[in-house]
Amino acid sequence: MSTSRASTVGSKWVKTKVLLRNKELRKFVPETRIYTQANLHSMINRYKMVYIKPMNGSFGQGVIRVEKRDKYVFQSGEVVKTFQTFLDLFASLNKSKLNRTYLVQQGIHLLTHQNRIFDTRIMVQKSPKKTWEATGWIGRVAHPHKIVTNFHNSGKPLPLGLLLNPYLKNKKKEAYIQSLRLLGYQIAKHYQRYYPGFKEIGVDIGIDKALKPWVLEVNTAPDPFIFNQLADKKMFFKVLRYTRANGRFLPIKRK
Ligand SMILES: Nc1ncnc2c1ncn2[C@@H]1O[C@H](COP(=O)(O)OP(=O)(O)O)[C@@H](O)[C@H]1O
Ligand SMILES: [Mg+2]
């Protein structure tokens, strides 16, 4: 599984299995399986809410949320459908899915901001001194009618501290953000054992109503420009400086 190039890191499934190898990090990973009828059936019965996502997707594209209430409800993009039986749901899912491999993951009931779900992106980079540093942290608020928070899927990036305000105050809030940064750092350190070549990761962390963080996805070619969405550019400038030092988005003048 070891490789020296970040671009060959592979699918969400491989990246999830790498996380599961670490017993400290495992606690933060929602249960994840390959999408099959049997796996969907047992996961939806256990968790009542699951996310189905393409194994090689990005930008929240093709992500579907399924809930079991008195009926089965599925949502993809802004389209919501309801079904009386599991088999009706499954048949319909197979029609709306594309012909590729999907994962089914325990759904996390994310915190909200003005009734819109949000999650967080933690950027962890090799510094010019070659040590790992959590350089960026930001909240991403979903479009009011969507179930994904991605910036490239009409999500709105906002300061994480602002979004956490109703849940945590002052020192507790600062300490909580620190703990998310530490989690990102620990993931980078662990990943490095399997992928020695890569220099940056962007961790998507969902926070549930009990404020437990959950690692939804690890991105191995994270976009630094999301941090440019914040009015305060300090974080963005540092992220970009490190990105360039790491050989991505190179400066115009080079020797
Ligand atoms: N298990 C989950 N529980 C709650 N929300 C999720 C879950 N998985 C994904 N999401 C939402 O969907 C978004 C996209 O999923 P993600 O796994 O990050 O795939 P992508 O590569 O498309 O970004 C996440 O940022 C989050 O908002
Ligand atoms: Mg993501």
PDB file of C-alpha atoms and ligand atoms in Angstrom:
ATOM      1  CA  MET A   1       0.000   0.000   0.000  1.00  0.00           C
ATOM      2  CA  SER A   2       3.004   2.242   0.435  1.00  0.00           C
ATOM      3  CA  THR A   3       3.677   4.799  -2.255  1.00  0.00           C
ATOM      4  CA  SER A   4       5.744   7.906  -2.479  1.00  0.00           C
ATOM      5  CA  ARG A   5       3.386   9.970  -4.583  1.00  0.00           C
ATOM      6  CA  ALA A   6       0.364  11.708  -3.159  1.00  0.00           C
ATOM      7  CA  SER A   7      -1.412  11.512  -6.493  1.00  0.00           C
ATOM      8  CA  THR A   8      -1.500   7.731  -6.291  1.00  0.00           C
ATOM      9  CA  VAL A   9      -2.951   7.600  -2.808  1.00  0.00           C
ATOM     10  CA  GLY A  10      -6.171   6.147  -4.135  1.00  0.00           C
ATOM     11  CA  SER A  11      -9.785   5.900  -3.221  1.00  0.00           C
ATOM     12  CA  LYS A  12     -11.780   6.956  -0.175  1.00  0.00           C
ATOM     13  CA  TRP A  13     -11.933   3.272   0.737  1.00  0.00           C
ATOM     14  CA  VAL A  14      -8.159   2.848   0.775  1.00  0.00           C
ATOM     15  CA  LYS A  15      -7.737   6.096   2.694  1.00  0.00           C
ATOM     16  CA  THR A  16     -10.348   5.017   5.251  1.00  0.00           C
ATOM     17  CA  LYS A  17      -8.627   1.670   5.743  1.00  0.00           C
ATOM     18  CA  VAL A  18      -5.340   3.465   6.389  1.00  0.00           C
ATOM     19  CA  LEU A  19      -7.036   5.425   9.192  1.00  0.00           C
ATOM     20  CA  LEU A  20      -8.553   2.278  10.674  1.00  0.00           C
ATOM     21  CA  ARG A  21      -5.097   0.805  11.156  1.00  0.00           C
ATOM     22  CA  ASN A  22      -4.483   3.273  13.961  1.00  0.00           C
ATOM     23  CA  LYS A  23      -6.348   2.465  17.143  1.00  0.00           C
ATOM     24  CA  GLU A  24      -6.390   6.074  18.388  1.00  0.00           C
ATOM     25  CA  LEU A  25      -7.666   7.443  15.096  1.00  0.00           C
ATOM     26  CA  ARG A  26     -10.148   4.615  14.504  1.00  0.00           C
ATOM     27  CA  LYS A  27     -12.441   6.083  17.174  1.00  0.00           C
ATOM     28  CA  PHE A  28     -13.047   9.116  14.982  1.00  0.00           C
ATOM     29  CA  VAL A  29     -13.999   7.229  11.816  1.00  0.00           C
ATOM     30  CA  PRO A  30     -17.688   6.624  11.132  1.00  0.00           C
ATOM     31  CA  GLU A  31     -18.417   3.020  10.227  1.00  0.00           C
ATOM     32  CA  THR A  32     -17.781   2.657   6.497  1.00  0.00           C
ATOM     33  CA  ARG A  33     -18.453  -0.233   4.133  1.00  0.00           C
ATOM     34  CA  ILE A  34     -18.583  -0.911   0.433  1.00  0.00           C
ATOM     35  CA  TYR A  35     -22.070  -0.153  -0.869  1.00  0.00           C
ATOM     36  CA  THR A  36     -24.093  -3.318  -1.393  1.00  0.00           C
ATOM     37  CA  GLN A  37     -27.742  -4.074  -0.751  1.00  0.00           C
ATOM     38  CA  ALA A  38     -26.917  -6.092   2.380  1.00  0.00           C
ATOM     39  CA  ASN A  39     -24.531  -3.450   3.766  1.00  0.00           C
ATOM     40  CA  LEU A  40     -26.998  -0.637   3.138  1.00  0.00           C
ATOM     41  CA  HIS A  41     -29.748  -2.644   4.793  1.00  0.00           C
ATOM     42  CA  SER A  42     -27.835  -3.358   7.977  1.00  0.00           C
ATOM     43  CA  MET A  43     -26.296   0.120   8.202  1.00  0.00           C
ATOM     44  CA  ILE A  44     -29.607   1.950   7.739  1.00  0.00           C
ATOM     45  CA  ASN A  45     -31.200  -0.224  10.412  1.00  0.00           C
ATOM     46  CA  ARG A  46     -28.372   0.435  12.820  1.00  0.00           C
ATOM     47  CA  TYR A  47     -27.811   4.158  12.273  1.00  0.00           C
ATOM     48  CA  LYS A  48     -31.127   5.363  10.781  1.00  0.00           C
ATOM     49  CA  MET A  49     -29.113   7.827   8.705  1.00  0.00           C
ATOM     50  CA  VAL A  50     -26.276   6.997   6.296  1.00  0.00           C
ATOM     51  CA  TYR A  51     -24.305   8.704   3.566  1.00  0.00           C
ATOM     52  CA  ILE A  52     -23.648   6.982   0.255  1.00  0.00           C
ATOM     53  CA  LYS A  53     -20.711   8.360  -1.682  1.00  0.00           C
ATOM     54  CA  PRO A  54     -18.716   7.499  -4.783  1.00  0.00           C
ATOM     55  CA  MET A  55     -15.457   5.844  -3.843  1.00  0.00           C
ATOM     56  CA  ASN A  56     -13.563   8.227  -6.140  1.00  0.00           C
ATOM     57  CA  GLY A  57     -15.773  11.306  -5.898  1.00  0.00           C
ATOM     58  CA  SER A  58     -15.038  14.914  -5.002  1.00  0.00           C
ATOM     59  CA  PHE A  59     -16.822  18.259  -4.491  1.00  0.00           C
ATOM     60  CA  GLY A  60     -19.713  16.411  -2.845  1.00  0.00           C
ATOM     61  CA  GLN A  61     -20.818  15.202  -6.261  1.00  0.00           C
ATOM     62  CA  GLY A  62     -22.986  12.091  -6.260  1.00  0.00           C
ATOM     63  CA  VAL A  63     -23.260  12.073  -2.462  1.00  0.00           C
ATOM     64  CA  ILE A  64     -26.632  10.758  -1.256  1.00  0.00           C
ATOM     65  CA  ARG A  65     -28.124  10.802   2.228  1.00  0.00           C
ATOM     66  CA  VAL A  66     -30.565   8.076   3.220  1.00  0.00           C
ATOM     67  CA  GLU A  67     -32.711   8.171   6.341  1.00  0.00           C
ATOM     68  CA  LYS A  68     -35.043   5.647   7.896  1.00  0.00           C
ATOM     69  CA  ARG A  69     -37.897   7.353   9.721  1.00  0.00           C
ATOM     70  CA  ASP A  70     -41.474   6.147   9.434  1.00  0.00           C
ATOM     71  CA  LYS A  71     -40.583   6.024   5.730  1.00  0.00           C
ATOM     72  CA  TYR A  72     -37.289   5.846   3.866  1.00  0.00           C
ATOM     73  CA  VAL A  73     -36.093   9.232   2.655  1.00  0.00           C
ATOM     74  CA  PHE A  74     -33.281   9.866   0.274  1.00  0.00           C
ATOM     75  CA  GLN A  75     -31.743  13.129  -0.808  1.00  0.00           C
ATOM     76  CA  SER A  76     -29.291  13.769  -3.628  1.00  0.00           C
ATOM     77  CA  GLY A  77     -28.536  17.367  -4.560  1.00  0.00           C
ATOM     78  CA  GLU A  78     -31.796  19.170  -3.813  1.00  0.00           C
ATOM     79  CA  VAL A  79     -33.972  16.218  -4.824  1.00  0.00           C
ATOM     80  CA  VAL A  80     -35.790  14.438  -1.991  1.00  0.00           C
ATOM     81  CA  LYS A  81     -37.646  11.152  -2.484  1.00  0.00           C
ATOM     82  CA  THR A  82     -39.564   8.989  -0.037  1.00  0.00           C
ATOM     83  CA  PHE A  83     -40.327   5.276  -0.127  1.00  0.00           C
ATOM     84  CA  GLN A  84     -42.441   2.890   1.915  1.00  0.00           C
ATOM     85  CA  THR A  85     -40.138  -0.096   1.669  1.00  0.00           C
ATOM     86  CA  PHE A  86     -36.435  -0.763   1.658  1.00  0.00           C
ATOM     87  CA  LEU A  87     -36.672  -2.513  -1.696  1.00  0.00           C
ATOM     88  CA  ASP A  88     -38.342   0.496  -3.322  1.00  0.00           C
ATOM     89  CA  LEU A  89     -35.607   2.706  -1.912  1.00  0.00           C
ATOM     90  CA  PHE A  90     -32.898   0.373  -3.133  1.00  0.00           C
ATOM     91  CA  ALA A  91     -34.360   0.133  -6.638  1.00  0.00           C
ATOM     92  CA  SER A  92     -34.560   3.910  -6.884  1.00  0.00           C
ATOM     93  CA  LEU A  93     -31.022   4.372  -5.553  1.00  0.00           C
ATOM     94  CA  ASN A  94     -29.724   2.070  -8.228  1.00  0.00           C
ATOM     95  CA  LYS A  95     -31.384   4.215 -10.850  1.00  0.00           C
ATOM     96  CA  SER A  96     -29.924   7.491  -9.590  1.00  0.00           C
ATOM     97  CA  LYS A  97     -26.451   6.145  -8.870  1.00  0.00           C
ATOM     98  CA  LEU A  98     -23.949   6.131 -11.660  1.00  0.00           C
ATOM     99  CA  ASN A  99     -22.302   2.911 -12.636  1.00  0.00           C
ATOM    100  CA  ARG A 100     -19.392   3.083 -10.237  1.00  0.00           C
ATOM    101  CA  THR A 101     -18.400   1.856  -6.799  1.00  0.00           C
ATOM    102  CA  TYR A 102     -19.852   3.571  -3.752  1.00  0.00           C
ATOM    103  CA  LEU A 103     -19.298   3.505  -0.018  1.00  0.00           C
ATOM    104  CA  VAL A 104     -21.988   3.577   2.639  1.00  0.00           C
ATOM    105  CA  GLN A 105     -21.058   5.430   5.816  1.00  0.00           C
ATOM    106  CA  GLN A 106     -22.657   5.980   9.190  1.00  0.00           C
ATOM    107  CA  GLY A 107     -24.320   9.404   8.979  1.00  0.00           C
ATOM    108  CA  ILE A 108     -23.228  12.070  11.429  1.00  0.00           C
ATOM    109  CA  HIS A 109     -25.837  14.538  12.681  1.00  0.00           C
ATOM    110  CA  LEU A 110     -23.780  17.641  12.066  1.00  0.00           C
ATOM    111  CA  LEU A 111     -23.970  20.890  13.995  1.00  0.00           C
ATOM    112  CA  THR A 112     -25.933  23.639  12.294  1.00  0.00           C
ATOM    113  CA  HIS A 113     -25.642  27.348  11.604  1.00  0.00           C
ATOM    114  CA  GLN A 114     -28.926  29.104  10.823  1.00  0.00           C
ATOM    115  CA  ASN A 115     -30.508  25.688  10.220  1.00  0.00           C
ATOM    116  CA  ARG A 116     -27.826  24.693   7.739  1.00  0.00           C
ATOM    117  CA  ILE A 117     -25.420  21.857   8.495  1.00  0.00           C
ATOM    118  CA  PHE A 118     -21.740  22.640   8.687  1.00  0.00           C
ATOM    119  CA  ASP A 119     -18.490  20.731   8.964  1.00  0.00           C
ATOM    120  CA  THR A 120     -14.850  21.727   9.132  1.00  0.00           C
ATOM    121  CA  ARG A 121     -11.761  21.490   6.973  1.00  0.00           C
ATOM    122  CA  ILE A 122      -8.401  21.239   8.717  1.00  0.00           C
ATOM    123  CA  MET A 123      -5.338  21.824   6.550  1.00  0.00           C
ATOM    124  CA  VAL A 124      -2.137  20.113   7.690  1.00  0.00           C
ATOM    125  CA  GLN A 125       1.088  20.872   5.849  1.00  0.00           C
ATOM    126  CA  LYS A 126       4.773  20.178   5.995  1.00  0.00           C
ATOM    127  CA  SER A 127       6.364  23.426   7.049  1.00  0.00           C
ATOM    128  CA  PRO A 128       9.503  24.764   5.347  1.00  0.00           C
ATOM    129  CA  LYS A 129      11.278  23.266   8.385  1.00  0.00           C
ATOM    130  CA  LYS A 130       9.828  19.866   7.379  1.00  0.00           C
ATOM    131  CA  THR A 131       7.622  19.429  10.413  1.00  0.00           C
ATOM    132  CA  TRP A 132       3.851  18.928  10.228  1.00  0.00           C
ATOM    133  CA  GLU A 133       1.704  21.891  11.161  1.00  0.00           C
ATOM    134  CA  ALA A 134      -2.075  22.402  11.171  1.00  0.00           C
ATOM    135  CA  THR A 135      -2.019  25.691   9.287  1.00  0.00           C
ATOM    136  CA  GLY A 136      -5.664  26.128   8.321  1.00  0.00           C
ATOM    137  CA  TRP A 137      -9.063  25.568   9.921  1.00  0.00           C
ATOM    138  CA  ILE A 138     -12.362  26.712   8.535  1.00  0.00           C
ATOM    139  CA  GLY A 139     -16.071  25.924   8.757  1.00  0.00           C
ATOM    140  CA  ARG A 140     -18.158  25.085   5.708  1.00  0.00           C
ATOM    141  CA  VAL A 141     -21.885  25.710   5.839  1.00  0.00           C
ATOM    142  CA  ALA A 142     -24.115  23.767   3.452  1.00  0.00           C
ATOM    143  CA  HIS A 143     -26.549  25.439   1.092  1.00  0.00           C
ATOM    144  CA  PRO A 144     -29.936  25.457   2.873  1.00  0.00           C
ATOM    145  CA  HIS A 145     -31.353  22.710   0.652  1.00  0.00           C
ATOM    146  CA  LYS A 146     -28.280  20.510   0.433  1.00  0.00           C
ATOM    147  CA  ILE A 147     -26.741  17.692   2.443  1.00  0.00           C
ATOM    148  CA  VAL A 148     -23.097  18.410   1.547  1.00  0.00           C
ATOM    149  CA  THR A 149     -20.984  21.335   2.729  1.00  0.00           C
ATOM    150  CA  ASN A 150     -18.414  21.493  -0.088  1.00  0.00           C
ATOM    151  CA  PHE A 151     -17.441  24.965  -1.271  1.00  0.00           C
ATOM    152  CA  HIS A 152     -17.702  23.670  -4.845  1.00  0.00           C
ATOM    153  CA  ASN A 153     -21.241  22.530  -4.117  1.00  0.00           C
ATOM    154  CA  SER A 154     -22.686  25.898  -3.011  1.00  0.00           C
ATOM    155  CA  GLY A 155     -21.304  25.617   0.509  1.00  0.00           C
ATOM    156  CA  LYS A 156     -20.226  28.756   2.333  1.00  0.00           C
ATOM    157  CA  PRO A 157     -16.845  28.894   4.074  1.00  0.00           C
ATOM    158  CA  LEU A 158     -16.923  30.866   7.345  1.00  0.00           C
ATOM    159  CA  PRO A 159     -14.623  31.252  10.343  1.00  0.00           C
ATOM    160  CA  LEU A 160     -14.837  28.117  12.480  1.00  0.00           C
ATOM    161  CA  GLY A 161     -14.875  30.153  15.690  1.00  0.00           C
ATOM    162  CA  LEU A 162     -17.969  31.984  14.514  1.00  0.00           C
ATOM    163  CA  LEU A 163     -19.834  28.760  13.738  1.00  0.00           C
ATOM    164  CA  LEU A 164     -18.919  27.230  17.090  1.00  0.00           C
ATOM    165  CA  ASN A 165     -20.095  30.274  19.075  1.00  0.00           C
ATOM    166  CA  PRO A 166     -23.524  28.882  20.000  1.00  0.00           C
ATOM    167  CA  TYR A 167     -21.907  25.650  21.214  1.00  0.00           C
ATOM    168  CA  LEU A 168     -18.711  26.721  22.998  1.00  0.00           C
ATOM    169  CA  LYS A 169     -17.409  29.925  24.495  1.00  0.00           C
ATOM    170  CA  ASN A 170     -14.031  31.620  24.886  1.00  0.00           C
ATOM    171  CA  LYS A 171     -11.288  29.356  26.234  1.00  0.00           C
ATOM    172  CA  LYS A 172     -13.347  26.193  25.718  1.00  0.00           C
ATOM    173  CA  LYS A 173     -13.901  27.103  22.105  1.00  0.00           C
ATOM    174  CA  GLU A 174     -10.233  27.846  21.539  1.00  0.00           C
ATOM    175  CA  ALA A 175      -9.266  24.560  23.197  1.00  0.00           C
ATOM    176  CA  TYR A 176     -11.753  22.699  21.024  1.00  0.00           C
ATOM    177  CA  ILE A 177     -10.323  24.175  17.829  1.00  0.00           C
ATOM    178  CA  GLN A 178      -6.868  23.222  19.091  1.00  0.00           C
ATOM    179  CA  SER A 179      -8.065  19.643  19.578  1.00  0.00           C
ATOM    180  CA  LEU A 180      -9.304  19.507  15.972  1.00  0.00           C
ATOM    181  CA  ARG A 181      -5.937  20.794  14.774  1.00  0.00           C
ATOM    182  CA  LEU A 182      -4.212  18.133  16.871  1.00  0.00           C
ATOM    183  CA  LEU A 183      -6.428  15.459  15.344  1.00  0.00           C
ATOM    184  CA  GLY A 184      -5.431  16.690  11.885  1.00  0.00           C
ATOM    185  CA  TYR A 185      -1.785  16.627  12.888  1.00  0.00           C
ATOM    186  CA  GLN A 186      -2.055  13.070  14.199  1.00  0.00           C
ATOM    187  CA  ILE A 187      -3.693  11.953  10.971  1.00  0.00           C
ATOM    188  CA  ALA A 188      -0.870  13.506   8.935  1.00  0.00           C
ATOM    189  CA  LYS A 189       1.757  11.761  11.079  1.00  0.00           C
ATOM    190  CA  HIS A 190      -0.025   8.444  10.684  1.00  0.00           C
ATOM    191  CA  TYR A 191      -0.545   8.854   6.929  1.00  0.00           C
ATOM    192  CA  GLN A 192       3.096   9.589   6.463  1.00  0.00           C
ATOM    193  CA  ARG A 193       3.952   6.048   7.510  1.00  0.00           C
ATOM    194  CA  TYR A 194       2.014   4.760   4.517  1.00  0.00           C
ATOM    195  CA  TYR A 195       2.620   7.587   2.075  1.00  0.00           C
ATOM    196  CA  PRO A 196       6.055   9.048   2.791  1.00  0.00           C
ATOM    197  CA  GLY A 197       5.996  11.385  -0.214  1.00  0.00           C
ATOM    198  CA  PHE A 198       3.022  13.613   0.454  1.00  0.00           C
ATOM    199  CA  LYS A 199       3.279  16.980   2.147  1.00  0.00           C
ATOM    200  CA  GLU A 200      -0.270  18.199   2.672  1.00  0.00           C
ATOM    201  CA  ILE A 201      -3.611  16.829   3.747  1.00  0.00           C
ATOM    202  CA  GLY A 202      -7.025  18.422   4.163  1.00  0.00           C
ATOM    203  CA  VAL A 203      -9.196  16.618   6.677  1.00  0.00           C
ATOM    204  CA  ASP A 204     -12.987  16.958   6.517  1.00  0.00           C
ATOM    205  CA  ILE A 205     -14.202  16.722  10.097  1.00  0.00           C
ATOM    206  CA  GLY A 206     -17.877  16.593  11.013  1.00  0.00           C
ATOM    207  CA  ILE A 207     -18.955  17.494  14.539  1.00  0.00           C
ATOM    208  CA  ASP A 208     -21.992  15.794  16.066  1.00  0.00           C
ATOM    209  CA  LYS A 209     -24.437  17.213  18.627  1.00  0.00           C
ATOM    210  CA  ALA A 210     -22.314  15.875  21.496  1.00  0.00           C
ATOM    211  CA  LEU A 211     -19.366  17.786  19.963  1.00  0.00           C
ATOM    212  CA  LYS A 212     -17.588  14.595  19.045  1.00  0.00           C
ATOM    213  CA  PRO A 213     -15.423  15.060  15.929  1.00  0.00           C
ATOM    214  CA  TRP A 214     -15.732  12.528  13.115  1.00  0.00           C
ATOM    215  CA  VAL A 215     -13.325  12.173  10.216  1.00  0.00           C
ATOM    216  CA  LEU A 216     -15.500  12.149   7.101  1.00  0.00           C
ATOM    217  CA  GLU A 217     -12.712  12.224   4.549  1.00  0.00           C
ATOM    218  CA  VAL A 218      -8.980  12.796   4.164  1.00  0.00           C
ATOM    219  CA  ASN A 219      -8.017  14.754   1.044  1.00  0.00           C
ATOM    220  CA  THR A 220      -4.498  14.280  -0.199  1.00  0.00           C
ATOM    221  CA  ALA A 221      -4.474  17.159  -2.699  1.00  0.00           C
ATOM    222  CA  PRO A 222      -6.300  19.800  -0.641  1.00  0.00           C
ATOM    223  CA  ASP A 223      -7.304  23.142  -2.128  1.00  0.00           C
ATOM    224  CA  PRO A 224      -5.506  26.010  -0.340  1.00  0.00           C
ATOM    225  CA  PHE A 225      -7.794  28.628  -1.865  1.00  0.00           C
ATOM    226  CA  ILE A 226     -10.784  27.884   0.364  1.00  0.00           C
ATOM    227  CA  PHE A 227      -8.922  29.871   3.032  1.00  0.00           C
ATOM    228  CA  ASN A 228      -8.960  32.875   0.735  1.00  0.00           C
ATOM    229  CA  GLN A 229     -12.713  33.016   1.391  1.00  0.00           C
ATOM    230  CA  LEU A 230     -12.093  34.374   4.873  1.00  0.00           C
ATOM    231  CA  ALA A 231     -11.983  38.146   5.287  1.00  0.00           C
ATOM    232  CA  ASP A 232      -8.895  37.792   7.472  1.00  0.00           C
ATOM    233  CA  LYS A 233      -6.139  36.723   5.051  1.00  0.00           C
ATOM    234  CA  LYS A 234      -3.548  35.768   7.648  1.00  0.00           C
ATOM    235  CA  MET A 235      -4.349  32.071   7.564  1.00  0.00           C
ATOM    236  CA  PHE A 236      -4.568  31.972   3.779  1.00  0.00           C
ATOM    237  CA  PHE A 237      -1.181  33.623   3.304  1.00  0.00           C
ATOM    238  CA  LYS A 238       0.501  31.059   5.527  1.00  0.00           C
ATOM    239  CA  VAL A 239      -1.261  28.120   3.880  1.00  0.00           C
ATOM    240  CA  LEU A 240      -0.284  29.414   0.442  1.00  0.00           C
ATOM    241  CA  ARG A 241       3.303  30.051   1.494  1.00  0.00           C
ATOM    242  CA  TYR A 242       3.631  26.455   2.697  1.00  0.00           C
ATOM    243  CA  THR A 243       1.858  25.101  -0.378  1.00  0.00           C
ATOM    244  CA  ARG A 244       4.365  26.862  -2.585  1.00  0.00           C
ATOM    245  CA  ALA A 245       7.303  25.720  -0.488  1.00  0.00           C
ATOM    246  CA  ASN A 246       5.930  22.210  -0.978  1.00  0.00           C
ATOM    247  CA  GLY A 247       6.054  22.623  -4.735  1.00  0.00           C
ATOM    248  CA  ARG A 248       2.375  23.150  -5.509  1.00  0.00           C
ATOM    249  CA  PHE A 249       1.032  26.357  -7.091  1.00  0.00           C
ATOM    250  CA  LEU A 250       4.527  27.564  -7.696  1.00  0.00           C
ATOM    251  CA  PRO A 251       5.407  31.244  -7.532  1.00  0.00           C
ATOM    252  CA  ILE A 252       5.760  33.025 -10.848  1.00  0.00           C
ATOM    253  CA  LYS A 253       9.472  33.668 -10.509  1.00  0.00           C
ATOM    254  CA  ARG A 254      11.563  30.531 -10.225  1.00  0.00           C
ATOM    255  CA  LYS A 255      15.192  29.765 -10.780  1.00  0.00           C
TER     256      LYS A 255
HETATM  257  N1  LIG B   1     -20.865  10.270   7.174  1.00  0.00           N
HETATM  258  C1  LIG B   1     -21.289  11.515   6.959  1.00  0.00           C
HETATM  259  N2  LIG B   1     -22.134  12.114   7.832  1.00  0.00           N
HETATM  260  C2  LIG B   1     -22.548  13.389   7.626  1.00  0.00           C
HETATM  261  N3  LIG B   1     -22.188  14.130   6.554  1.00  0.00           N
HETATM  262  C3  LIG B   1     -21.360  13.585   5.650  1.00  0.00           C
HETATM  263  C4  LIG B   1     -20.859  12.260   5.802  1.00  0.00           C
HETATM  264  N4  LIG B   1     -20.056  11.981   4.755  1.00  0.00           N
HETATM  265  C5  LIG B   1     -20.056  13.084   3.978  1.00  0.00           C
HETATM  266  N5  LIG B   1     -20.841  14.056   4.498  1.00  0.00           N
HETATM  267  C6  LIG B   1     -21.082  15.396   3.906  1.00  0.00           C
HETATM  268  O1  LIG B   1     -20.839  15.309   2.511  1.00  0.00           O
HETATM  269  C7  LIG B   1     -19.696  16.101   2.153  1.00  0.00           C
HETATM  270  C8  LIG B   1     -18.915  15.410   1.050  1.00  0.00           C
HETATM  271  O2  LIG B   1     -18.453  14.154   1.481  1.00  0.00           O
HETATM  272  P1  LIG B   1     -16.934  13.730   1.373  1.00  0.00           P
HETATM  273  O3  LIG B   1     -16.819  12.376   1.957  1.00  0.00           O
HETATM  274  O4  LIG B   1     -16.070  14.787   1.943  1.00  0.00           O
HETATM  275  O5  LIG B   1     -16.728  13.581  -0.205  1.00  0.00           O
HETATM  276  P2  LIG B   1     -16.161  14.614  -1.320  1.00  0.00           P
HETATM  277  O6  LIG B   1     -14.913  13.969  -1.817  1.00  0.00           O
HETATM  278  O7  LIG B   1     -17.217  14.683  -2.369  1.00  0.00           O
HETATM  279  O8  LIG B   1     -15.876  15.921  -0.634  1.00  0.00           O
HETATM  280  C9  LIG B   1     -18.941  16.280   3.468  1.00  0.00           C
HETATM  281  O9  LIG B   1     -18.146  17.441   3.464  1.00  0.00           O
HETATM  282  C10 LIG B   1     -20.095  16.405   4.457  1.00  0.00           C
HETATM  283  O10 LIG B   1     -20.688  17.687   4.377  1.00  0.00           O
HETATM  284 MG    MG B   2     -14.749  16.197   1.124  1.00  0.00          MG
END
